[in-house]
Coordinates of C-alpha atoms and ligand atoms in Angstrom, one line a residue:
X1 CA 14.8 59.3 156.1
X2 CA 18.3 59.3 157.6
X3 CA 18.1 55.6 158.1
X4 CA 17.4 55.0 154.6
X5 CA 20.1 57.1 153.2
X6 CA 22.6 55.5 155.7
X7 CA 21.5 52.2 154.4
X8 CA 21.8 53.4 150.8
X9 CA 25.4 54.7 151.6
X10 CA 26.1 51.2 153.1
X11 CA 25.1 49.4 150.1
X12 CA 27.1 51.7 147.9
X13 CA 30.2 51.3 149.9
X14 CA 29.7 47.5 150.0
X15 CA 29.2 47.5 146.1
X16 CA 32.5 49.8 145.8
X17 CA 34.7 47.2 147.5
X18 CA 35.8 46.0 150.9
X19 CA 34.8 48.4 153.8
X20 CA 37.8 50.3 155.2
X21 CA 38.4 49.7 158.7
X22 CA 38.7 53.2 160.3
X23 CA 40.7 53.6 163.4
X24 CA 39.7 56.5 165.7
X25 CA 42.3 58.5 167.5
X26 CA 41.1 60.7 170.4
X27 CA 43.3 63.6 171.1
X28 CA 42.6 66.0 174.1
X29 CA 43.9 69.4 174.7
X30 CA 43.3 72.3 177.1
X31 CA 41.7 75.6 176.2
X32 CA 39.4 76.5 173.5
X33 CA 39.7 75.1 170.0
X34 CA 40.6 78.5 168.6
X35 CA 43.8 78.8 170.5
X36 CA 47.5 77.8 170.3
X37 CA 46.7 74.4 171.9
X38 CA 43.5 73.8 169.6
X39 CA 45.6 74.3 166.4
X40 CA 47.8 71.2 167.3
X41 CA 45.2 68.5 167.3
X42 CA 43.4 70.3 164.2
X43 CA 46.8 70.0 162.3
X44 CA 47.1 66.3 163.2
X45 CA 43.5 65.7 162.0
X46 CA 44.0 67.5 158.6
X47 CA 47.5 66.0 157.9
X48 CA 47.2 62.6 159.2
X49 CA 43.7 61.8 157.8
X50 CA 44.8 63.0 154.5
X51 CA 48.2 61.0 154.5
X52 CA 46.5 57.8 155.5
X53 CA 43.6 58.2 153.0
X54 CA 41.0 58.4 155.8
X55 CA 42.1 55.0 157.4
X56 CA 42.3 57.1 160.6
X57 CA 39.9 59.5 162.1
X58 CA 41.1 62.1 164.5
X59 CA 38.8 63.4 167.2
X60 CA 39.8 66.5 169.1
X61 CA 38.3 67.3 172.6
X62 CA 38.9 69.9 175.1
X63 CA 39.8 69.1 178.7
X64 CA 41.1 71.8 181.0
X65 CA 42.6 69.2 183.6
X66 CA 46.0 68.5 182.2
X67 CA 46.9 66.0 185.0
X68 CA 43.7 64.0 184.1
X69 CA 44.6 64.2 180.4
X70 CA 48.0 62.5 181.1
X71 CA 46.4 59.9 183.3
X72 CA 44.0 59.1 180.5
X73 CA 46.7 58.6 178.0
X74 CA 48.7 56.4 180.5
X75 CA 45.5 54.2 181.1
X76 CA 44.6 54.3 177.4
X77 CA 41.1 55.8 177.7
X78 CA 42.2 58.4 175.2
X79 CA 45.0 58.2 172.7
X80 CA 47.0 61.4 172.9
X81 CA 47.2 64.7 174.6
X82 CA 48.7 68.2 174.0
X83 CA 49.5 69.3 177.5
X84 CA 51.6 72.0 179.2
X85 CA 54.5 70.5 181.2
X86 CA 52.6 71.7 184.3
X87 CA 51.7 68.4 185.8
X88 CA 54.1 66.2 183.5
X89 CA 57.0 66.3 185.8
X90 CA 54.8 64.4 188.3
X91 CA 54.8 61.5 185.8
X92 CA 58.2 62.1 184.1
X93 CA 60.5 63.7 186.7
X94 CA 63.2 64.5 184.0
X95 CA 60.8 66.9 182.4
X96 CA 61.1 69.4 185.6
X97 CA 64.4 70.7 184.2
X98 CA 62.5 72.5 181.5
X99 CA 60.2 74.3 184.2
X100 CA 63.1 76.1 185.8
X101 CA 62.5 79.9 185.8
X102 CA 64.7 82.2 183.7
X103 CA 66.3 79.1 182.1
X104 CA 65.7 80.1 178.4
X105 CA 66.8 83.4 177.1
X106 CA 64.2 83.7 174.6
X107 CA 61.9 81.8 172.4
X108 CA 64.5 80.8 169.8
X109 CA 66.7 79.4 172.6
X110 CA 63.8 77.4 174.1
X111 CA 62.7 75.9 170.7
X112 CA 66.2 75.3 169.7
X113 CA 67.0 73.1 172.9
X114 CA 63.6 71.3 172.7
X115 CA 64.3 70.6 168.9
X116 CA 67.9 69.4 169.7
X117 CA 69.0 66.0 171.1
X118 CA 68.5 67.4 174.6
X119 CA 64.7 67.7 173.9
X120 CA 64.9 64.2 172.3
X121 CA 66.8 62.7 175.2
X122 CA 64.1 64.0 177.6
X123 CA 61.2 62.8 175.2
X124 CA 63.0 59.3 175.4
X125 CA 62.3 59.2 179.2
X126 CA 58.6 59.0 178.8
X127 CA 58.5 55.3 177.7
X128 CA 59.7 54.1 181.3
X129 CA 56.5 55.8 182.5
X130 CA 54.2 54.1 180.2
X131 CA 53.9 57.2 177.9
X132 CA 55.2 58.0 174.5
X133 CA 56.5 61.5 174.0
X134 CA 55.9 62.5 170.5
X135 CA 57.1 66.2 170.0
X136 CA 57.5 69.4 171.9
X137 CA 55.2 72.2 171.4
X138 CA 54.8 75.4 173.6
X139 CA 52.6 77.5 175.7
X140 CA 55.1 80.3 175.8
X141 CA 56.7 82.6 178.3
X142 CA 54.5 83.1 181.4
X143 CA 53.6 86.4 182.9
X144 CA 51.9 87.4 186.2
X145 CA 48.3 88.8 186.5
X146 CA 46.5 89.8 189.7
X147 CA 43.5 91.6 190.9
X148 CA 45.3 93.7 193.8
X149 CA 47.9 95.8 192.7
X150 CA 50.7 96.7 190.0
X151 CA 53.5 94.3 190.5
X152 CA 56.9 95.8 189.6
X153 CA 59.4 94.2 191.9
X154 CA 59.4 90.9 193.9
X155 CA 58.5 92.8 197.0
X156 CA 55.2 93.4 195.4
X157 CA 54.3 89.8 195.4
X158 CA 54.6 89.4 199.1
X159 CA 51.4 87.7 200.6
X160 CA 49.7 87.6 197.1
X161 CA 47.8 84.3 196.7
X162 CA 48.9 83.0 193.2
X163 CA 47.4 80.0 191.5
X164 CA 50.2 77.9 190.0
X165 CA 50.1 74.8 188.0
X166 CA 50.5 71.4 189.9
X167 CA 54.2 71.7 189.4
X168 CA 56.8 71.4 192.1
X169 CA 59.4 73.7 190.5
X170 CA 56.8 76.7 189.9
X171 CA 55.5 76.4 193.5
X172 CA 58.8 76.6 195.0
X173 CA 59.7 79.7 192.8
X174 CA 56.6 81.5 194.0
X175 CA 57.2 80.4 197.7
X176 CA 60.8 81.9 197.4
X177 CA 59.5 85.1 195.8
X178 CA 57.3 85.6 198.9
X179 CA 53.9 84.7 197.3
X180 CA 51.5 82.0 198.6
X181 CA 51.2 79.5 195.7
X182 CA 48.0 77.7 195.4
X183 CA 48.2 74.7 192.9
X184 CA 45.1 73.8 191.0
X185 CA 44.0 72.5 187.7
X186 CA 43.3 75.3 185.0
X187 CA 39.6 74.1 185.0
X188 CA 39.4 75.5 188.6
X189 CA 41.2 78.8 187.9
X190 CA 38.4 81.2 186.9
X191 CA 36.1 80.4 189.7
X192 CA 38.9 80.6 192.1
X193 CA 39.7 84.2 190.7
X194 CA 36.0 85.2 190.8
X195 CA 35.7 84.0 194.4
X196 CA 38.8 85.6 195.6
X197 CA 40.3 82.1 196.7
X198 CA 43.4 83.4 194.8
X199 CA 44.5 87.0 194.0
X200 CA 46.3 86.2 190.9
X201 CA 47.8 83.5 188.5
X202 CA 50.6 83.3 185.8
X203 CA 50.2 82.3 182.2
X204 CA 51.4 83.2 178.9
X205 CA 49.6 85.8 176.9
X206 CA 48.2 83.3 174.5
X207 CA 46.3 81.6 177.4
X208 CA 45.2 85.0 179.1
X209 CA 43.8 86.1 175.7
X210 CA 42.1 82.8 174.8
X211 CA 40.4 82.6 178.2
X212 CA 39.5 86.3 178.6
X213 CA 41.4 86.3 182.0
X214 CA 41.3 90.1 181.7
X215 CA 37.5 89.8 182.9
X216 CA 38.8 88.6 186.3
X217 CA 42.2 90.2 186.5
X218 CA 43.1 93.9 186.4
X219 CA 47.0 94.0 186.4
X220 CA 49.4 92.1 184.3
X221 CA 53.2 92.3 184.6
X222 CA 55.4 91.0 181.7
X223 CA 57.6 89.0 184.0
X224 CA 58.7 86.4 181.5
X225 CA 59.6 84.4 184.5
X226 CA 59.5 81.0 183.0
X227 CA 59.2 79.5 179.6
X228 CA 56.2 77.0 179.5
X229 CA 56.7 74.0 177.1
X230 CA 53.8 71.8 176.0
X231 CA 54.3 68.3 174.8
X232 CA 52.3 66.0 172.6
X233 CA 52.0 62.6 174.5
X234 CA 50.4 59.5 173.2
X235 CA 49.6 56.0 174.6
X236 CA 52.5 53.6 173.6
X237 CA 50.1 51.0 172.4
X238 CA 48.8 53.4 169.8
X239 CA 52.2 53.8 168.3
X240 CA 52.9 50.2 168.3
X241 CA 49.8 49.3 166.5
X242 CA 50.7 51.5 163.6
X243 CA 52.6 50.3 160.6
X244 CA 56.2 52.0 160.1
X245 CA 54.8 53.9 157.2
X246 CA 51.8 55.3 159.3
X247 CA 54.1 56.1 162.0
X248 CA 56.1 58.2 159.7
X249 CA 52.9 60.0 158.4
X250 CA 52.1 60.5 162.1
X251 CA 55.4 62.3 162.7
X252 CA 54.9 64.5 159.6
X253 CA 51.5 65.5 161.1
X254 CA 53.0 66.1 164.6
X255 CA 55.6 68.4 163.0
X256 CA 52.6 70.4 161.3
X257 CA 51.1 70.6 164.7
X258 CA 54.2 72.0 166.1
X259 CA 54.5 74.6 163.5
X260 CA 50.9 75.7 163.8
X261 CA 51.2 75.9 167.6
X262 CA 54.4 77.9 167.6
X263 CA 53.1 80.3 164.8
X264 CA 50.1 80.9 166.8
X265 CA 52.1 81.7 169.9
X266 CA 54.5 84.1 168.0
X267 CA 51.3 85.8 166.8
X268 CA 49.4 86.0 170.2
X269 CA 52.7 87.4 171.8
X270 CA 52.9 90.1 169.0
X271 CA 49.3 91.3 169.4
X272 CA 48.5 90.4 173.0
X273 CA 49.6 93.4 175.1
X274 CA 47.6 95.8 172.9
X275 CA 44.6 93.4 173.0
X276 CA 44.7 93.1 176.7
X277 CA 45.0 96.8 177.3
X278 CA 42.1 97.5 175.0
X279 CA 40.1 94.9 177.3
X280 CA 41.0 97.3 180.2
X281 CA 44.1 95.6 181.8
X282 CA 46.9 97.6 183.2
X283 CA 50.1 96.1 181.7
X284 CA 53.6 96.7 183.2
X285 CA 55.9 96.0 180.3
X286 CA 59.2 97.3 181.7
X287 CA 60.4 94.7 184.4
X288 CA 63.6 94.6 186.4
X289 CA 64.4 90.8 185.4
X290 CA 67.6 90.9 187.4
X291 CA 65.6 91.7 190.7
X292 CA 63.6 88.6 190.1
X293 CA 66.4 86.3 189.3
X294 CA 68.3 87.6 192.4
X295 CA 65.3 86.9 194.7
X296 CA 65.2 83.5 193.2
X297 CA 68.8 82.7 194.1
X298 CA 68.1 80.3 197.0
X299 CA 65.7 78.3 194.7
X300 CA 68.4 78.1 191.9
X301 CA 70.8 76.6 194.4
X302 CA 68.3 74.0 195.4
X303 CA 67.6 73.0 191.7
X304 CA 71.4 72.5 191.1
X305 CA 71.2 69.8 193.6
X306 CA 67.8 68.2 192.8
X307 CA 67.9 68.5 189.0
X308 CA 70.6 67.4 186.6
X309 CA 73.2 70.2 187.1
X310 CA 75.2 69.2 184.1
X311 CA 72.1 69.3 181.9
X312 CA 71.1 72.7 183.3
X313 CA 74.5 74.0 182.3
X314 CA 74.2 72.6 178.8
X315 CA 70.9 74.1 178.3
X316 CA 72.0 77.5 179.6
X317 CA 75.2 77.4 177.4
X318 CA 73.3 76.3 174.4
X319 CA 73.9 78.6 171.3
Ligands
EAX1 O1 48.1 74.6 179.1 O2 47.3 75.3 183.5 C1 47.9 76.3 182.9 O3 48.1 77.2 183.6 C2 48.2 76.0 181.6 O4 49.2 76.9 181.2 C3 47.1 76.1 180.6 O5 46.1 75.2 181.0 C4 47.4 75.8 179.2

């Protein structure tokens, strides 16, 4: 039955004219489809397939191992990924500058810098590493959760085993704050929290909500300790094979993805605290930010030396 209708469709297509060669683009992203990371590939699919009259077919897949996704894009076994910058600095070191704690004052500051020539300049660095940086999206400001105690001050972090991303800058920050950072892929996080391998973790509200981390974490503190960018990265070959007109359509789709992603983060941030409280979490909303910044002073001094100090200043001074 299926075969016969497929055959009939094939004949109809043949009679209608030359078959259109369809190019498939596979895009991987972390987290569930219905999340701020899932809406990015969904927007690319909707907009790019429409603008290219179906000459391209976009397939979105979930993969909670972000390092693996970047490697796959580099090798070319998948075409693109939306990934947090968590592991990206290990491929493109210049990206680490955006992972510095308390660098961005607020969302508008972060989005503004990433959309400015500063963001473009860093995207331009991807090509030397066999990657094509397409556009900045976001994860949002990260907060701390744990299963042990209410965290109000840096001293409350002492001895706490905290899962971090596989990110040098974040790991250093948690070490300096007195915690015991344990880097691992997101795919390993829930089992590690369940088994008590780690006591806590840090992620934006959007991630905590989308993955029900409230089921394995009791306490949350709105530390806002670091803005977590994400980025759409593609295999350079994919971009080179596109006609200039299709590349423009691709960028139109990427901008739609960026809007969808940012709108969803804004929405999650607005509703998230109430939602997580209703799911039983104890949420500390008033945080002595200055105390955390002061505790990080030795790390800030190191980053002034190991990262581009002039660029750090430009980002901080950005208005
Ligand atoms: O990109 O690994 C992480 O904590 C990330 O924030 C998450 O997977 C979303």
